[in-house]
Coordinates of C-alpha atoms and ligand atoms in Angstrom, one line a residue:
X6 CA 0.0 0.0 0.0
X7 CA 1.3 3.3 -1.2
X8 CA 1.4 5.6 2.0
X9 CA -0.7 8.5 2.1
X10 CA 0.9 12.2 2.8
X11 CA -1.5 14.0 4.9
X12 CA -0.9 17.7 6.1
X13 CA -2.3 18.4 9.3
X14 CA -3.5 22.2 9.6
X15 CA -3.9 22.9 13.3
X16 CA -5.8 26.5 14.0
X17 CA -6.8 28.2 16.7
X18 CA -8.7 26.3 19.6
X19 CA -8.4 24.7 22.9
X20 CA -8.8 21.3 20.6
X21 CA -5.5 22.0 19.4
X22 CA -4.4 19.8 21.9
X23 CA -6.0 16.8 20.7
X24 CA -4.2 17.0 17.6
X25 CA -0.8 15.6 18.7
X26 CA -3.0 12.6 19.6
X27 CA -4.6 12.7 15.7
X28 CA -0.8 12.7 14.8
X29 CA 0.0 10.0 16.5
X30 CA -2.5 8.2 15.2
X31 CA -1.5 8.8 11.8
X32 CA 2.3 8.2 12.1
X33 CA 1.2 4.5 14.1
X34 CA -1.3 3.7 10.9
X35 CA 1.5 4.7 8.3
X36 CA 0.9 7.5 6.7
X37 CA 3.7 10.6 6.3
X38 CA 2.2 13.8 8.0
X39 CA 3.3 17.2 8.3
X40 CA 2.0 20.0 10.0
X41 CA 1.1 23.4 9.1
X42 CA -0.1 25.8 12.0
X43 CA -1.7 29.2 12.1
X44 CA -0.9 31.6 14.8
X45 CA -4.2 31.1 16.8
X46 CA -3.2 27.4 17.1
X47 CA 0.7 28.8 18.1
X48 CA -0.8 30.2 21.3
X49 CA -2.1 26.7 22.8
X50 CA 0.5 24.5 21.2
X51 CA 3.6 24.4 20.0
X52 CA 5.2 23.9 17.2
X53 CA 8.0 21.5 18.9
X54 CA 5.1 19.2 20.4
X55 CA 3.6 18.6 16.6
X56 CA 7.8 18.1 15.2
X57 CA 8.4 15.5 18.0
X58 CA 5.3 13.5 16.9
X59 CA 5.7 13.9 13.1
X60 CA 8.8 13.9 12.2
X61 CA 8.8 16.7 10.4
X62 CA 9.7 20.3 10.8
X63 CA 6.2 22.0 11.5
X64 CA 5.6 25.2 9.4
X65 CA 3.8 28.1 10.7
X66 CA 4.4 31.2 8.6
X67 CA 3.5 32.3 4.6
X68 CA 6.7 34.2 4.2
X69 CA 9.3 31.8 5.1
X70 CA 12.9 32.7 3.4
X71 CA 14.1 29.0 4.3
X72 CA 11.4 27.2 2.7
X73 CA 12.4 25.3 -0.2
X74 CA 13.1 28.4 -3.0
X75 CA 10.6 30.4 -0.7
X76 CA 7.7 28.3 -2.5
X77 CA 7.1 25.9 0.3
X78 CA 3.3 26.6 0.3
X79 CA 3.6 25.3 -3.3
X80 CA 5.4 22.3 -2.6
X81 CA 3.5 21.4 0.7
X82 CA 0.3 21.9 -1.5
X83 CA 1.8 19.3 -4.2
X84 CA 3.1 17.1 -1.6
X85 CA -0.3 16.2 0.4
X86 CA -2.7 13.8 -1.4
X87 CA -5.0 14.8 1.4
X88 CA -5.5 18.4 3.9
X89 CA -6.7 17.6 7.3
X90 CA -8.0 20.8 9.7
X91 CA -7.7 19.7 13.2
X92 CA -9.4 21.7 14.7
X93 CA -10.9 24.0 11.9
X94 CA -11.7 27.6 14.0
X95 CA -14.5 29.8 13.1
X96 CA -12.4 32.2 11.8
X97 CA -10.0 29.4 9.2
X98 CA -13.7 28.3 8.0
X99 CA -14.5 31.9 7.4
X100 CA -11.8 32.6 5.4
X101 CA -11.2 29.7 3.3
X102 CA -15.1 30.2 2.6
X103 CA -14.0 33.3 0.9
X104 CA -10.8 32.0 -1.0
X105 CA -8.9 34.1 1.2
X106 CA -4.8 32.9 0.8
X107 CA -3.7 35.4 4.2
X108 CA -1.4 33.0 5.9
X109 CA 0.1 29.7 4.8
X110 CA -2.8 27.4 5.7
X111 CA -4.9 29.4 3.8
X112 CA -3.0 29.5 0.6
X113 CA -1.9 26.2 0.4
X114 CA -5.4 25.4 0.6
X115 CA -5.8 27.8 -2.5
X116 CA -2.9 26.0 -4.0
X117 CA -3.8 22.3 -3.4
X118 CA -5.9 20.1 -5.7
X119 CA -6.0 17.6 -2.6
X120 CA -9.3 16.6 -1.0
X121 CA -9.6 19.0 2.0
X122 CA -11.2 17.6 5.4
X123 CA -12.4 20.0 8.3
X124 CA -12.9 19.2 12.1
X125 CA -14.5 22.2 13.1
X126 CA -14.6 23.3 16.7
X127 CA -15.7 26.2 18.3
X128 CA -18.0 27.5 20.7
X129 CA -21.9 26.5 20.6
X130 CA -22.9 29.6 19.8
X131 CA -20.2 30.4 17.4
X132 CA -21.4 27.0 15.4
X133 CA -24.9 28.6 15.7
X134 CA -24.1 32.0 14.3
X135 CA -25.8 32.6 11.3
X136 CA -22.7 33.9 9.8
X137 CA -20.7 30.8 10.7
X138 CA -23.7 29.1 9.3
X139 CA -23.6 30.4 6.2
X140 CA -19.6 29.6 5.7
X141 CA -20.9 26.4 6.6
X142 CA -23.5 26.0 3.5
X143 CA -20.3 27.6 1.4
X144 CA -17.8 25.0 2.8
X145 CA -20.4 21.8 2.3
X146 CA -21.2 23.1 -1.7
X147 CA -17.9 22.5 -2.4
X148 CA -16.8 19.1 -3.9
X149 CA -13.4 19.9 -2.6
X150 CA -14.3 19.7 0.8
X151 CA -15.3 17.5 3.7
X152 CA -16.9 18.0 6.9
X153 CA -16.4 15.5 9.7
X154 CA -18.8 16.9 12.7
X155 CA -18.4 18.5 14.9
X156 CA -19.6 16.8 17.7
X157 CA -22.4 17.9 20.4
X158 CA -21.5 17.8 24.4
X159 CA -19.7 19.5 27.3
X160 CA -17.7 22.3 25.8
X161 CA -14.2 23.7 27.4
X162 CA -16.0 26.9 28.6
X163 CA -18.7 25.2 29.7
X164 CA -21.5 25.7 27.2
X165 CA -23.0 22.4 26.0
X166 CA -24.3 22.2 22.8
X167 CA -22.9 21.6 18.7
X168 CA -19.0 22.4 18.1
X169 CA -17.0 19.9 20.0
X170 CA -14.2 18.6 17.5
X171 CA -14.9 14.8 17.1
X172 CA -12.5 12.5 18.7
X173 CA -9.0 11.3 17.1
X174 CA -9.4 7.8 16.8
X175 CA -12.8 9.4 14.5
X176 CA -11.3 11.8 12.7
X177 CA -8.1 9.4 11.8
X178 CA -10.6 6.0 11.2
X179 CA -12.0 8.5 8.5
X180 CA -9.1 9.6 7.0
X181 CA -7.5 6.3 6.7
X182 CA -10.8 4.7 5.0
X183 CA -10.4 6.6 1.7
X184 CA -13.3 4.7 0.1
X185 CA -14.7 4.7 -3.3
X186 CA -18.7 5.8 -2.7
X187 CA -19.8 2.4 -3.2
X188 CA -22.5 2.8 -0.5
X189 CA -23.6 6.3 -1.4
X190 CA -27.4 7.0 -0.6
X191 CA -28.0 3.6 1.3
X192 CA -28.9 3.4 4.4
X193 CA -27.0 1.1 6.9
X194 CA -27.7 -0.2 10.5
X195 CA -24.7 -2.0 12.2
X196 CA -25.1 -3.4 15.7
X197 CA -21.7 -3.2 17.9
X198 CA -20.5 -4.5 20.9
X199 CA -21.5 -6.4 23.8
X200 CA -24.3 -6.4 25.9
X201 CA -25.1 -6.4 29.3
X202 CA -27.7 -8.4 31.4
X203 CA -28.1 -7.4 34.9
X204 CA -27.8 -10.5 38.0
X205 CA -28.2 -7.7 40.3
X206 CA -27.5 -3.9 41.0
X207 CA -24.0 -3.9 40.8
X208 CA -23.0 -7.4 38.6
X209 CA -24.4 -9.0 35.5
X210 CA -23.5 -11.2 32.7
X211 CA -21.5 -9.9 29.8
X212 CA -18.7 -11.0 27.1
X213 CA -15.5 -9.4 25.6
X214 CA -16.7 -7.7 22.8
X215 CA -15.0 -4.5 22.0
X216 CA -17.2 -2.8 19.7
X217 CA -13.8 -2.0 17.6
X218 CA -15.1 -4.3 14.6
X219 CA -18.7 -2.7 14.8
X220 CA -17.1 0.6 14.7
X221 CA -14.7 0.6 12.3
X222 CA -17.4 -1.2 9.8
X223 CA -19.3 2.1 10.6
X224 CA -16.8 4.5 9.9
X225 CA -16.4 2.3 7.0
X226 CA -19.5 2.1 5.5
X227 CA -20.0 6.2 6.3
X228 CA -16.4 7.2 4.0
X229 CA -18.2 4.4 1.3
X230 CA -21.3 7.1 1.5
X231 CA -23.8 5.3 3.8
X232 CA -25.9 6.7 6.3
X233 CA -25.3 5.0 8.8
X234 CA -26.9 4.2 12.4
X235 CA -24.9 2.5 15.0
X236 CA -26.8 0.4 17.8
X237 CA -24.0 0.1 20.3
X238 CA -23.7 -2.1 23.9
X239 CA -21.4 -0.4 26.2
X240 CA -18.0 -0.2 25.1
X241 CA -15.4 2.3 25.5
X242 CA -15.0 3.7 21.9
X243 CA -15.2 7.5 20.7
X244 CA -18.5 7.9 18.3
X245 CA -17.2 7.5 14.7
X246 CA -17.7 10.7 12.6
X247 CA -20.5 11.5 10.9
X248 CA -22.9 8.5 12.5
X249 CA -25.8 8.0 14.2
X250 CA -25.1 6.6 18.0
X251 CA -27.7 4.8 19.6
X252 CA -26.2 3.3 22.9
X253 CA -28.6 0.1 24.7
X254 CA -27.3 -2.3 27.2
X255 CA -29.4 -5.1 27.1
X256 CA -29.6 -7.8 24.6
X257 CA -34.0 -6.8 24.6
X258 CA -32.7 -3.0 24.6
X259 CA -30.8 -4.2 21.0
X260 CA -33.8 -6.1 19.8
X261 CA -35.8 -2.5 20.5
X262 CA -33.3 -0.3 19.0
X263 CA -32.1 -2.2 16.1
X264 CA -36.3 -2.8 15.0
X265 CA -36.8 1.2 15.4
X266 CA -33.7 1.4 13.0
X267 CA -35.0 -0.5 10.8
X268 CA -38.2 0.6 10.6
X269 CA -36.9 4.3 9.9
X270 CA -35.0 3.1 6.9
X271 CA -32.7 0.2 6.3
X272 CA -31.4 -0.9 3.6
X273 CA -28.1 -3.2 4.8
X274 CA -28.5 -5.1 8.2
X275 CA -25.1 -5.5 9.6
X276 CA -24.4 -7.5 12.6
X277 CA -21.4 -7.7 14.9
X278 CA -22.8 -7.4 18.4
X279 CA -21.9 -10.6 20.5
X280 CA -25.3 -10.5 22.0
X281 CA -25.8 -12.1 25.4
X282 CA -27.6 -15.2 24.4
X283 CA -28.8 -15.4 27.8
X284 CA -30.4 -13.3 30.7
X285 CA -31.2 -13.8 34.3
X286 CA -34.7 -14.7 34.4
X287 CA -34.6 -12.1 37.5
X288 CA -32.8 -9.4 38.5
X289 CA -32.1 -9.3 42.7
X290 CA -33.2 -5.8 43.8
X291 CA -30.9 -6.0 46.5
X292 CA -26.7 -6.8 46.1
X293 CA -26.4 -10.6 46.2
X294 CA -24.2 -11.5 49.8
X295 CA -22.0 -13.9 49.2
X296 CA -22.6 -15.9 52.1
X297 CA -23.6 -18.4 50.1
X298 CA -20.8 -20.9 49.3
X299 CA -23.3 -21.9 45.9
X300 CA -25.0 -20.0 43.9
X301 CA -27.1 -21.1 40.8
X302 CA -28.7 -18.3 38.4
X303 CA -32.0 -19.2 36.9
X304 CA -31.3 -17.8 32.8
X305 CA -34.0 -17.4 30.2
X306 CA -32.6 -17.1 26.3
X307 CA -32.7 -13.7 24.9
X308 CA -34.3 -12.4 22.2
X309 CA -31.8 -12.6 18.1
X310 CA -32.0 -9.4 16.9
X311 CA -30.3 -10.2 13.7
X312 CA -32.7 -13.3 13.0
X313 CA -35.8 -11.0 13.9
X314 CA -34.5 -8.7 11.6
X315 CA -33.4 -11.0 8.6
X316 CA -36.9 -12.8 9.2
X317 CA -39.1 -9.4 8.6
X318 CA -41.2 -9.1 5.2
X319 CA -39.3 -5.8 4.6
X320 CA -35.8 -7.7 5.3
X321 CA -32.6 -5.2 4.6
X322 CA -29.8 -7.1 2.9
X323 CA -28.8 -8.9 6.1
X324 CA -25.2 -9.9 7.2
X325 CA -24.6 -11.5 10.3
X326 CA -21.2 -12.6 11.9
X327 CA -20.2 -15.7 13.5
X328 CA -17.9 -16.1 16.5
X329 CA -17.1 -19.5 16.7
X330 CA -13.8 -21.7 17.9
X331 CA -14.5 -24.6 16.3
X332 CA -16.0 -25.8 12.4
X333 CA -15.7 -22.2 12.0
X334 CA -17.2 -22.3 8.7
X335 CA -20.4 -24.9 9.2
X336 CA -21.2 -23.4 12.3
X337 CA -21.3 -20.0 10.2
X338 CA -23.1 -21.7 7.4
X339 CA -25.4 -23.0 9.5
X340 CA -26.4 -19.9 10.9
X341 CA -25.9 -18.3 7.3
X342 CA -29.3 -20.9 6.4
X343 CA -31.1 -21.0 9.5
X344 CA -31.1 -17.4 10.3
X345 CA -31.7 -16.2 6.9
X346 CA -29.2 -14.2 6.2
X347 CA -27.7 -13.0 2.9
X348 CA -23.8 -13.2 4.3
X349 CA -22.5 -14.1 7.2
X350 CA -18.3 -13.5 8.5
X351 CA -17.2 -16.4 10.1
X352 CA -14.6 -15.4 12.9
X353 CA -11.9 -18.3 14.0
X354 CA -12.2 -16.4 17.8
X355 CA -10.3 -19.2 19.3
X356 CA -6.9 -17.8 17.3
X357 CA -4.8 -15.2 19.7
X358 CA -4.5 -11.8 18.2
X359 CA -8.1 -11.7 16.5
X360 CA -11.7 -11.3 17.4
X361 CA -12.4 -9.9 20.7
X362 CA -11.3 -7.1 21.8
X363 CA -7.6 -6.6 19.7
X364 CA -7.4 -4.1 17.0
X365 CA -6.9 -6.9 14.4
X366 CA -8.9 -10.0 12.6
X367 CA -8.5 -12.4 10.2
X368 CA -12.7 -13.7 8.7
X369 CA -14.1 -15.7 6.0
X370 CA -17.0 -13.9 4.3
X371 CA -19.8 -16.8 3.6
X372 CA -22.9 -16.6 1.3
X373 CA -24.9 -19.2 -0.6
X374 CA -22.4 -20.2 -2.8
X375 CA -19.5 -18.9 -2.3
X376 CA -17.0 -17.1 0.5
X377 CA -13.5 -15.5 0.5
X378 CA -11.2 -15.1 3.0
X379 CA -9.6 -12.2 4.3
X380 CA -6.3 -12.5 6.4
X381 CA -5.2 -10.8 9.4
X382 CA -4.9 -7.1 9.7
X383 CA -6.1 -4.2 11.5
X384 CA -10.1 -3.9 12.2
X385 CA -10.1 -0.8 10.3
X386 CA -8.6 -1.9 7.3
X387 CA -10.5 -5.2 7.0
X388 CA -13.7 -2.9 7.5
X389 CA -12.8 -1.2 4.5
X390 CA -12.8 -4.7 2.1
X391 CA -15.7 -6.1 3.8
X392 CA -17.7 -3.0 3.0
X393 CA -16.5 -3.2 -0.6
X394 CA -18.1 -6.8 -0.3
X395 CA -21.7 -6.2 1.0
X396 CA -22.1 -3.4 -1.2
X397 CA -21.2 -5.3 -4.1
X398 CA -23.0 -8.5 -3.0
X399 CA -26.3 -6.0 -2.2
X400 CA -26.2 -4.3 -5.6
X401 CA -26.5 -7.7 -7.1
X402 CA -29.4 -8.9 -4.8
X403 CA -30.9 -5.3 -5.4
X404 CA -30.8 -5.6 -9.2
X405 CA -32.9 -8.9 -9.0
X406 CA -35.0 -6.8 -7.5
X407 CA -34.8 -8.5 -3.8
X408 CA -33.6 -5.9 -1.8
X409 CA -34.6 -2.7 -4.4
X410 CA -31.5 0.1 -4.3
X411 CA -32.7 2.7 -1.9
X412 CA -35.6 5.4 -2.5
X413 CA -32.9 8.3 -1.6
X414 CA -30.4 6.9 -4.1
X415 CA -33.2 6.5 -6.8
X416 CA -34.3 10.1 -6.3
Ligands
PMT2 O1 -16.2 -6.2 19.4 P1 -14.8 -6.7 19.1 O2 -14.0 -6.8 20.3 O3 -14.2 -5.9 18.0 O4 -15.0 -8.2 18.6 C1 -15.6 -8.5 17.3 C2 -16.4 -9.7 17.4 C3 -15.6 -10.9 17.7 C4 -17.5 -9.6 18.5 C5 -17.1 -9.8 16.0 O5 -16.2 -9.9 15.0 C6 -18.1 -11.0 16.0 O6 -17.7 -12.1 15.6 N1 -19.4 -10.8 16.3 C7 -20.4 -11.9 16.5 C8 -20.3 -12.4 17.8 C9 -21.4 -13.4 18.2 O7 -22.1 -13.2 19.1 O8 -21.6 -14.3 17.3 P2 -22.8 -15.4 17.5 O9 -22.3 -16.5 16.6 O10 -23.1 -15.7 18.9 O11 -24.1 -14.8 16.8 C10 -24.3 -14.9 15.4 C11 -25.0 -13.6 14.9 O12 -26.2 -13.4 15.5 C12 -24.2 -12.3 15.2 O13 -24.2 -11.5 14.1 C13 -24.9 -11.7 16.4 O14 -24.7 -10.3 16.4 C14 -26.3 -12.1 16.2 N2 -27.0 -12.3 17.4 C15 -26.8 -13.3 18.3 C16 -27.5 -13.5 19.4 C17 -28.6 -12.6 19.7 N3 -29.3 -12.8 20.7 N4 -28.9 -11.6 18.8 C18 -28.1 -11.4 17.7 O15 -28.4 -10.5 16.9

C-alpha cells in the first residue's frame, strides 16, 4: 500500500491539543504527515510538540525565506494527497469560505488540488451563528471539501451544545478509509458490541466484545457514502464521525433499538454485536451476599436481533457474523441458512491476536455459494474490504429486484 501524505492544519482552539493525539494516530497507521499551524493554534500548542510527533519540521508562517526556493506553500500543496484541519476555527472556515490565501494554511489550501477535510470546533454559539452558518453551507457546496462533525457535548467553557471537534481515533478511522462511494445514498444499521444483562444492581453477565469491529465497519461504511446508524452495547469507543449513535445495554434493549432502526429506513442489516444469548430470568433488587458458598442463576434465552431482523417481510440485505472456535465455517453456514441471512463472517475467535477485543482480525466472508477469506490485519482496514463486499453482493441482490436500491439513491 502506497502511504498517504497527509498535512495536518492545526488552527486556533483549545482542541489544538488533541491534535498531537490525531498525529499519533497517523504516524502509528503509516501515513507521512506534516503539520502546518496558524498563529491562533501557536498560542495553545507548540510547534515543537507537533515536530516531535511527526517527524517533520512543522511550518507556521506564509513568508518563510528557508522554505524550499521560498515556494514551500507550493510544494507542501503538491506534496499532500489529502489536507486535514484539526481543529478547523471559526475564523479558518470563514476565510477559506471566501478564498482568502492570508497566511500559509490558507494559501496552500488555495494552492492544493487535494481533498480538504475540516474538524470544526468552536463554541456553541459560534457554530450557531448565522454567519458561521452560512460559511458552513459555502464549505459543504464544495466538492473539494469534507466535513467531519463537529460533535455535540460538554464544551471547554462550559457551554453544552454543537462544536466539539470529534474524537481522534474518528477523525483518523476516517481519514484512513479513503473509500470509493460504493454505498452512497444507502442506508445502513450496524449493531456493535456487547451487551449487558443485569444479576443484580452492581453485577451482571457480559462478554468481551469491544465494539472495535462494529465501529470501524461504521466509519467504514460512512467514507463508502452510507448513512449509517450505530446500535452500540457499552464499550469504551469514541463515536465514529459523521454516525448516528444509539447506545442500549441489554440484549432486549438491542432487539428494541435495532427494529426502530429498521423501521426508519434500512437498507443493509449489519451484525457484529456478541449479544448475550442469555439473561437472568430475575434481577435481585438488593446486592447478592456472598454468604452463600453456591450460587445457581436461573437464565431465560434472549431475544436474536439479527434473526428477527433478517426474518421481517421488509428484510434489509442482512449480514450476520459468526464467532465461533471450532468448524468455523459450518457453524457459520449453518447460521448463514437458518437465520436467513444474505452473508455471514465467520470469525476463527479461538486464534490469539483476532476477534475480541484486539485491533486486528483475520474472517471468511460466507454466502450461498460462495466465501472469500480475508487474512489478518487491523479492524479498520478489514472494514474497509468487507464494505467493498456487502455493497457489491447487495447491488447484485438489489438488481434482481430482492432488496430494491434505496428510495434516496433512486431520487
Ligand atoms: O467487538 P470486538 O472486540 O471488535 O470483537 C468483534 C467480534 C468478535 C465480537 C465480532 O467480530 C463477531 O464475531 N461478532 C459476532 C459475535 C457473536 O455473538 O456471534 P454469534 O455466533 O453468537 O451470533 C451470530 C450472529 O447473531 C451475530 O451477528 C450476532 O450479532 C447475532 N445475534 C446473536 C444472538 C442474539 N441474541 N442476537 C443477535 O443478533
Amino acid at each position: 500500500m502506497t502511504q498517504k501524505r497527509i498535512l495536518l492544519g492545526v488552527t486556533g482552539g483549545i482542541a489544538a491539543y488533541k491534535s498531537a493525539e490525531l498525529v499519533r494516530l497517523l504516524k502509528k497507521a503509516g501515513c507521512a504527515v506534516r503539520v502546518v499551524m496558524t498563529g491562533g493554534a501557536e498560542a495553545f500548542v507548540t510547534p515543537l510538540t507537533f515536530q516531535a510527533l511527526s517527524g517533520e519540521a512543522v511550518r507556521t508562517s506564509l513568508l518563510d525565506p528557508t522554505a524550499e526556493a521560498g515556494m514551500g506553500h507550493i510544494e507542501l500543496a503538491k506534496w499532500a494527497d489529502r489536507i486535514l484541519v484539526a481543529p478547523a476555527s471559526a475564523n479558518f472556515m470563514a476565510r477559506l469560505a471566501q478564498g482568502m490565501a492570508d497566511d500559509l494554511l490558507t494559501t496552500v489550501c488555495c494552492a492544493t488540488e487535494a481533498p480538504i477535510v475540516l474538524a470544526p470546533a468552536m463554541n456553541q454559539a459560534m457554530w450557531k451563528n448565522h454567519r458561521t452558518q452560512r460559511n458552513l453551507a459555502l464549505l459543504e457546496a464544495d466538492p473539494q471539501i469534507t466535513l467531519l462533525g463537529p460533535d455535540q457535548g460538554g464544551q471547554a467553557c462550559g457551554d453544552v451544545g454543537p462544536g466539539r471537534m470529534l474524537e481522534p481515533q474518528a477523525i483518523a478511522d476516517r481519514i484512513l478509509l479513503d473509500s470509493p462511494q460504493s454505498l452512497a445514498g444507502v442506508r445502513v444499521v450496524i449493531t456493535a458490541g456487547p451487551t449487558r444483562e443485569a444479576i443484580d444492581p452492581v453485577r451482571y453477565i457480559s462478554n468481551h466484545s469491544s465494539g472495535k469491529m462494529g465501529y470501524a465497519l461504521a466509519a467504514a461504511a460512512r467514507a463508502a457514502g452510507a448513512e449509517v446508524t450505530l446500535v452500540s452495547g457499552p464499550v469504551a469507543l469514541a463515536r465514529p464521525a459523521d454516525v448516528a449513535l444509539r447506545m442500549v445495554v441489554t440484549a432486549e434493549d438491542m432487539l428494541a433499538a435495532a427494529m426502530k432502526a429498521v423501521d426508519e429506513g434500512c437498507d443493509i442489516f449489519i451484525a457484529t454485536a456478541a449479544v448475550a444469548d442469555y439473561r437472568p430470568l430475575d434481577c435481585a433488587d438488593q446486592k447478592l451476599k456472598k454468604s452463600r458458598e453456591n450460587l445457581s442463576l436461573a437464565l431465560v434465552r434472549n431475544p436474536d436481533t439479527l434473526a428477527a431482523v433478517a426474518g421481517r417481510a421488509d428484510a434489509p440485505f442482512t449480514v450476520g457474523f459468526a464467532a465461533e472456535t471450532n468448524d468455523v465455517i459450518r457453524h457459520a453456514t449453518d447460521k448463514l441458512t437458518s437465520k436467513h441471512l444474505n452473508m455471514i463472517v465467520a470469525n476463527d475467535v479461538s486464534r490469539t491476536g483476532v476477534g475480541f477485543n484486539g485491533d486486528e482480525n483475520a474472517v471468511t466472508a460466507v454466502w450461498q455459494g460462495g466465501q472469500q477469506v480475508f487474512g489478518q490485519e487491523s479492524k479498520v482496514n478489514l472494514s474497509g474490504k468487507l464494505v467493498t463486499l456487502i455493497a457489491e453482493h447487495y447491488r447484485a441482490t438489489a438488481h434482481s429486484n430482492k432488496h430494491p436500491v434505496s428510495s434516496k439513491e433512486k431520487s
